[in-house]
Coordinates of C-alpha atoms in Angstrom, one line a residue:
M222 CA 7.1 13.9 -44.3
I223 CA 8.8 14.0 -40.8
K224 CA 8.3 17.8 -40.7
E225 CA 4.6 17.5 -41.5
V226 CA 4.1 14.9 -38.7
S227 CA 6.1 17.1 -36.3
T228 CA 3.9 20.1 -37.1
S229 CA 0.7 18.0 -36.7
M230 CA 1.9 16.7 -33.4
K231 CA 2.6 20.2 -32.3
Y232 CA -0.9 21.4 -33.2
I233 CA -2.4 18.4 -31.2
Q234 CA -0.2 19.1 -28.2
T235 CA -1.2 22.8 -28.3
Y236 CA -4.9 21.8 -28.5
L237 CA -4.5 19.5 -25.5
D238 CA -2.6 22.1 -23.5
R239 CA -5.4 24.6 -24.0
I240 CA -8.0 22.1 -22.8
Q241 CA -5.9 21.4 -19.7
K242 CA -5.6 25.1 -19.0
G243 CA -9.3 25.6 -18.8
K244 CA -10.3 26.8 -22.2
F245 CA -12.4 23.6 -22.4
K246 CA -14.6 24.8 -19.6
K247 CA -15.1 28.2 -21.2
S248 CA -16.5 26.6 -24.4
L249 CA -18.9 24.1 -22.8
K250 CA -22.1 24.7 -24.6
F251 CA -24.3 22.8 -22.1
G252 CA -22.2 23.7 -19.0
Q253 CA -21.6 20.7 -16.9
Y254 CA -24.8 18.9 -17.9
C255 CA -25.4 16.0 -20.2
P256 CA -27.2 17.3 -23.4
V257 CA -28.5 13.8 -24.2
C258 CA -30.2 13.4 -20.8
M259 CA -31.7 16.9 -21.4
A260 CA -33.0 16.1 -24.9
L261 CA -34.3 12.6 -24.2
H262 CA -35.7 12.9 -20.6
Y263 CA -35.5 16.6 -19.7
H264 CA -33.2 15.6 -16.9
L265 CA -30.5 17.8 -15.4
V266 CA -27.7 15.4 -15.0
D267 CA -24.8 17.3 -13.5
I268 CA -21.4 15.8 -14.3
S269 CA -19.2 18.6 -12.9
E270 CA -17.7 16.3 -10.3
T271 CA -16.3 14.2 -13.1
A272 CA -13.0 15.8 -14.1
A273 CA -12.1 13.3 -16.8
L274 CA -12.9 14.1 -20.5
T275 CA -13.6 10.4 -21.3
H276 CA -17.1 11.1 -22.5
A277 CA -16.6 14.5 -24.1
A278 CA -17.1 15.5 -27.7
E279 CA -16.5 18.6 -29.8
Y280 CA -19.1 19.8 -32.3
R281 CA -19.4 23.1 -34.2
G282 CA -16.6 24.7 -32.1
H283 CA -18.2 23.8 -28.8
Y284 CA -17.5 21.1 -26.3
F285 CA -20.1 18.8 -24.8
K286 CA -19.8 16.4 -21.9
M287 CA -21.9 13.3 -21.7
C288 CA -22.7 11.2 -18.6
D289 CA -21.7 7.8 -19.9
E290 CA -20.4 5.9 -23.0
N291 CA -23.9 5.1 -24.3
H292 CA -24.9 8.8 -24.4
L293 CA -21.6 9.7 -26.0
E294 CA -22.2 7.3 -28.8
M295 CA -25.7 8.6 -29.3
F296 CA -24.4 12.2 -29.4
L297 CA -21.7 11.3 -31.9
S298 CA -24.1 9.5 -34.2
T299 CA -26.8 12.3 -34.4
P300 CA -25.4 15.5 -32.8
D301 CA -28.0 17.8 -34.3
Q302 CA -30.6 16.0 -32.2
F303 CA -29.0 17.2 -29.0
V304 CA -28.0 20.8 -29.8
T305 CA -29.9 23.9 -30.7
P306 CA -32.1 24.2 -32.7
G307 CA -32.7 20.4 -32.9
C308 CA -32.8 19.8 -29.1
P309 CA -36.3 19.9 -27.8
H310 CA -35.2 21.4 -24.4
T311 CA -32.7 24.1 -23.5
L312 CA -30.7 24.4 -20.4
P313 CA -32.4 26.6 -17.8
K314 CA -30.9 29.9 -16.8
P315 CA -28.1 29.7 -14.2
H316 CA -30.3 31.0 -11.4
L317 CA -32.8 28.2 -12.2
L318 CA -30.3 25.4 -11.8
P319 CA -30.2 23.4 -8.6
R320 CA -27.0 23.6 -6.5
K321 CA -25.7 21.3 -3.8
L322 CA -25.1 22.9 -0.4
T323 CA -23.0 21.7 2.5
E324 CA -24.1 21.8 6.1
I325 CA -21.9 24.9 6.6
H326 CA -23.6 26.7 3.7
V327 CA -27.0 26.0 5.1
K328 CA -26.0 27.3 8.6
N329 CA -24.5 30.4 7.0
R330 CA -27.8 31.2 5.4
F331 CA -29.5 31.7 8.8
P332 CA -32.1 33.1 9.4
Q333 CA -33.3 31.6 6.1
Q334 CA -35.3 28.5 6.8
V335 CA -35.4 25.3 4.8
E336 CA -38.5 24.7 2.8
M337 CA -41.3 22.3 3.7
K338 CA -40.3 22.6 7.4
G339 CA -37.4 20.2 6.7
Y340 CA -39.4 17.4 5.2
C341 CA -38.0 15.6 2.2
P342 CA -39.9 16.7 -0.9
V343 CA -39.0 13.6 -2.9
T344 CA -40.1 11.2 -0.2
Y345 CA -43.4 13.1 0.2
L346 CA -44.3 13.3 -3.5
D347 CA -43.2 9.7 -4.4
G348 CA -45.2 8.6 -1.4
K349 CA -48.3 10.1 -3.0
Q350 CA -48.2 12.9 -0.5
R351 CA -49.6 10.7 2.3
Y352 CA -49.1 11.6 5.9
E353 CA -46.8 8.6 6.3
A354 CA -44.5 10.0 3.6
L355 CA -43.6 13.0 5.7
V356 CA -40.0 12.1 6.5
R357 CA -37.4 14.6 7.8
G358 CA -34.5 15.4 5.6
K359 CA -30.9 15.5 6.6
M360 CA -28.8 18.7 6.5
E361 CA -25.9 16.8 4.8
Y362 CA -28.2 16.4 1.7
A363 CA -29.2 20.0 1.0
V364 CA -29.9 21.7 -2.3
E365 CA -30.6 25.3 -3.2
Y366 CA -33.2 25.9 -6.0
R367 CA -34.9 29.1 -6.9
E368 CA -33.2 30.7 -3.9
R369 CA -34.9 28.2 -1.6
I370 CA -33.3 25.5 0.5
Y371 CA -34.5 21.9 0.5
I372 CA -33.1 19.0 2.5
F373 CA -33.5 15.3 1.6
E374 CA -33.7 11.9 3.3
T375 CA -30.9 10.3 1.3
K376 CA -28.3 11.1 -1.3
E377 CA -30.3 9.2 -3.9
K378 CA -33.3 11.4 -3.3
R379 CA -31.2 14.5 -3.4
D380 CA -29.9 13.5 -6.8
K381 CA -33.4 12.7 -8.0
F382 CA -34.5 16.2 -7.1
M383 CA -31.5 17.7 -8.9
R384 CA -32.4 15.8 -12.1
T385 CA -36.0 17.1 -12.1
P386 CA -36.4 19.9 -9.6
E387 CA -39.6 21.3 -11.3
T388 CA -41.4 18.1 -10.3
Y389 CA -40.8 18.5 -6.6
W390 CA -40.1 22.1 -5.6
A391 CA -43.6 23.7 -5.3
Q392 CA -45.4 21.3 -2.9
K393 CA -47.5 22.4 0.0
L394 CA -47.5 20.6 3.3
P395 CA -50.8 19.4 4.9
I396 CA -52.2 21.3 7.9
K397 CA -51.3 18.4 10.2
V398 CA -47.7 17.3 10.2
P399 CA -45.8 14.9 12.5
P400 CA -44.6 16.5 15.8
L401 CA -41.0 17.2 16.2
S402 CA -39.2 14.3 17.8
E403 CA -36.8 15.2 20.6
P404 CA -33.6 13.1 20.9
V405 CA -33.8 10.6 23.7
H406 CA -30.6 9.8 25.7
L407 CA -29.9 6.1 26.2
T408 CA -29.2 6.7 29.9
S409 CA -32.8 8.0 30.4
L410 CA -34.3 4.7 29.2
P411 CA -35.4 1.9 31.5
T412 CA -33.1 -1.2 31.6
L413 CA -34.9 -3.1 28.9
G414 CA -35.1 -0.1 26.6
Y415 CA -31.4 0.7 27.2
L416 CA -30.4 -2.9 26.3
E417 CA -32.6 -2.8 23.2
Q418 CA -31.1 0.4 21.9
G419 CA -27.6 0.0 23.1
V420 CA -26.5 -3.6 22.8
A421 CA -29.4 -5.5 21.1
E422 CA -27.7 -5.8 17.7
A423 CA -24.4 -7.0 19.1
V424 CA -26.1 -9.6 21.3
I425 CA -28.2 -10.8 18.4
K426 CA -25.1 -11.3 16.3
A427 CA -23.3 -13.1 19.1
M428 CA -26.2 -15.4 19.8
T429 CA -26.7 -16.1 16.1
A430 CA -23.0 -17.1 15.8
A431 CA -23.4 -19.3 18.9
G432 CA -26.5 -20.9 17.4
C433 CA -24.7 -21.7 14.2
L434 CA -21.6 -23.2 15.9
K435 CA -23.5 -24.9 18.8
P436 CA -20.3 -24.8 20.9
K437 CA -19.4 -27.6 23.4
H438 CA -16.1 -26.9 25.0
P439 CA -14.2 -29.8 26.6
Y440 CA -14.9 -30.1 30.3
L441 CA -17.6 -27.4 30.3
S442 CA -21.4 -27.8 30.3
L443 CA -23.4 -26.8 27.2
K444 CA -24.7 -23.7 29.1
R445 CA -21.2 -22.7 30.2
S446 CA -19.8 -23.3 26.7
A447 CA -22.5 -21.1 25.1
L448 CA -22.1 -18.3 27.6
S449 CA -18.3 -18.3 27.3
Y450 CA -18.6 -18.2 23.5
V451 CA -21.0 -15.3 23.5
A452 CA -18.8 -13.4 26.0
L453 CA -15.7 -13.9 23.8
Y454 CA -17.7 -12.9 20.7
L455 CA -18.9 -9.6 22.3
K456 CA -15.4 -8.7 23.3
A457 CA -13.9 -9.6 19.9
F458 CA -16.3 -7.4 18.0
N459 CA -16.8 -4.5 20.5
H460 CA -16.4 -1.4 18.3
R461 CA -15.6 0.7 21.4
S462 CA -12.4 -1.3 22.2
T463 CA -9.1 -0.6 20.5
D464 CA -7.9 -2.6 17.6
S465 CA -5.3 -4.4 19.7
I466 CA -7.9 -5.5 22.3
R467 CA -10.3 -6.7 19.5
Q468 CA -7.5 -8.7 17.9
M469 CA -6.5 -10.3 21.2
Y470 CA -10.1 -11.5 21.8
K471 CA -10.5 -12.6 18.2
K472 CA -7.5 -14.9 18.7
K473 CA -9.1 -16.2 21.9
L474 CA -12.4 -16.7 20.1
A475 CA -10.7 -18.7 17.4
S476 CA -8.9 -20.8 20.0
F477 CA -12.2 -21.5 21.8
E478 CA -13.8 -22.6 18.5
E479 CA -10.8 -24.9 17.8
N480 CA -11.2 -26.4 21.2
C481 CA -14.9 -27.0 20.6
M482 CA -14.0 -29.0 17.5
L483 CA -11.9 -31.4 19.4
I484 CA -14.8 -33.4 20.8
P485 CA -16.4 -34.3 17.4
Y486 CA -13.0 -34.9 15.9
L487 CA -11.8 -37.3 18.6
S488 CA -15.2 -39.1 18.8
T489 CA -15.0 -39.8 15.1
V490 CA -11.3 -40.8 14.9
M491 CA -11.4 -43.0 18.1
K492 CA -14.6 -44.8 17.0
G493 CA -14.2 -48.6 16.4
N494 CA -11.4 -50.9 17.2
Y495 CA -7.9 -50.0 18.3
R496 CA -5.6 -48.7 15.6
P497 CA -1.8 -48.6 15.9
P498 CA -0.1 -45.2 15.8
S499 CA 1.0 -45.7 12.2
E500 CA -2.7 -45.9 11.1
R501 CA -3.9 -42.9 13.0
P502 CA -4.4 -39.4 11.4
I503 CA -1.2 -37.3 11.5
D504 CA -2.7 -34.7 13.9
F505 CA -4.4 -37.2 16.2
E506 CA -1.7 -37.2 18.9
F507 CA -1.5 -33.4 18.9
K508 CA -5.3 -32.9 19.2
L509 CA -5.6 -35.6 21.9
N510 CA -2.9 -34.0 24.0
R511 CA -4.5 -30.6 23.6
F512 CA -7.9 -32.1 24.7
L513 CA -6.3 -33.7 27.8
A514 CA -4.3 -30.5 28.7
L515 CA -7.5 -28.5 28.9
S516 CA -8.6 -30.3 32.0
D517 CA -5.5 -29.1 33.9
L518 CA -5.9 -25.4 33.2
P519 CA -7.2 -23.1 36.0
G520 CA -10.4 -21.0 35.7
A521 CA -13.1 -23.6 35.3
N522 CA -11.1 -26.0 33.1
G523 CA -9.4 -23.7 30.7
V524 CA -11.6 -20.9 29.5
Q525 CA -10.0 -17.5 30.2
L526 CA -12.2 -14.5 29.3
D527 CA -10.1 -11.8 30.9

């Protein structure tokens, strides 16, 4: 009995070793595409980037890889539906399969030009081929199909093309297309335009935070408190600064916020009749002393932005 188990384990180990050494890939009947997606939707779902064999199955001496657990269960329940001759669709020839390209691959294909003058074929067709749907693709999302190069607006649209390239590849552009837009340098913009393009987002976030907190720092006016808070916020979240600088100003911002909370705290605790020290909150003396100490600090009563 032990000998039989040992022999069986040896066969299993040999089988697994052969899979790991690459013999699995040589026997892939559908290549690196999900046969269930092909049979049900005629979609080319490439799973070559998934090295794990979690959703793989063996049938009639060949291996098949599925895209997910659901399709694996469907394949195992009725495999004949997804293999020849039961499968309604067959995998296209290798030269008719789409292939992802890197930016370097595209540049190395010069002087070959990208199709559709660089406009995204998926955005254009899904946008009912309207003029407004003519959107430039990005070189980082490039695909080769039928020896032609296409570039796409987003990764999702590139993946959509790769699933059904026949739907998108043979489009014709209209006679009139949007003019090429030249990059505009920030320094060439007028002051207002420069601020809108350069710092608008950061300022909006800082002012939104100030609006939510409504800061009133001890011994400062409302205007000075708001301006000081916005300044500290911008310094604390300036992505051009080093991590150490940002951390330093984040601590200053947190301290400023704590100081602003002293006024509502003290006004609440000190309301009403006199209370002996034993009946006061445990942190009352500390916060009161902190409040009074702020009046003695230099720099407009204690706010240091440098």
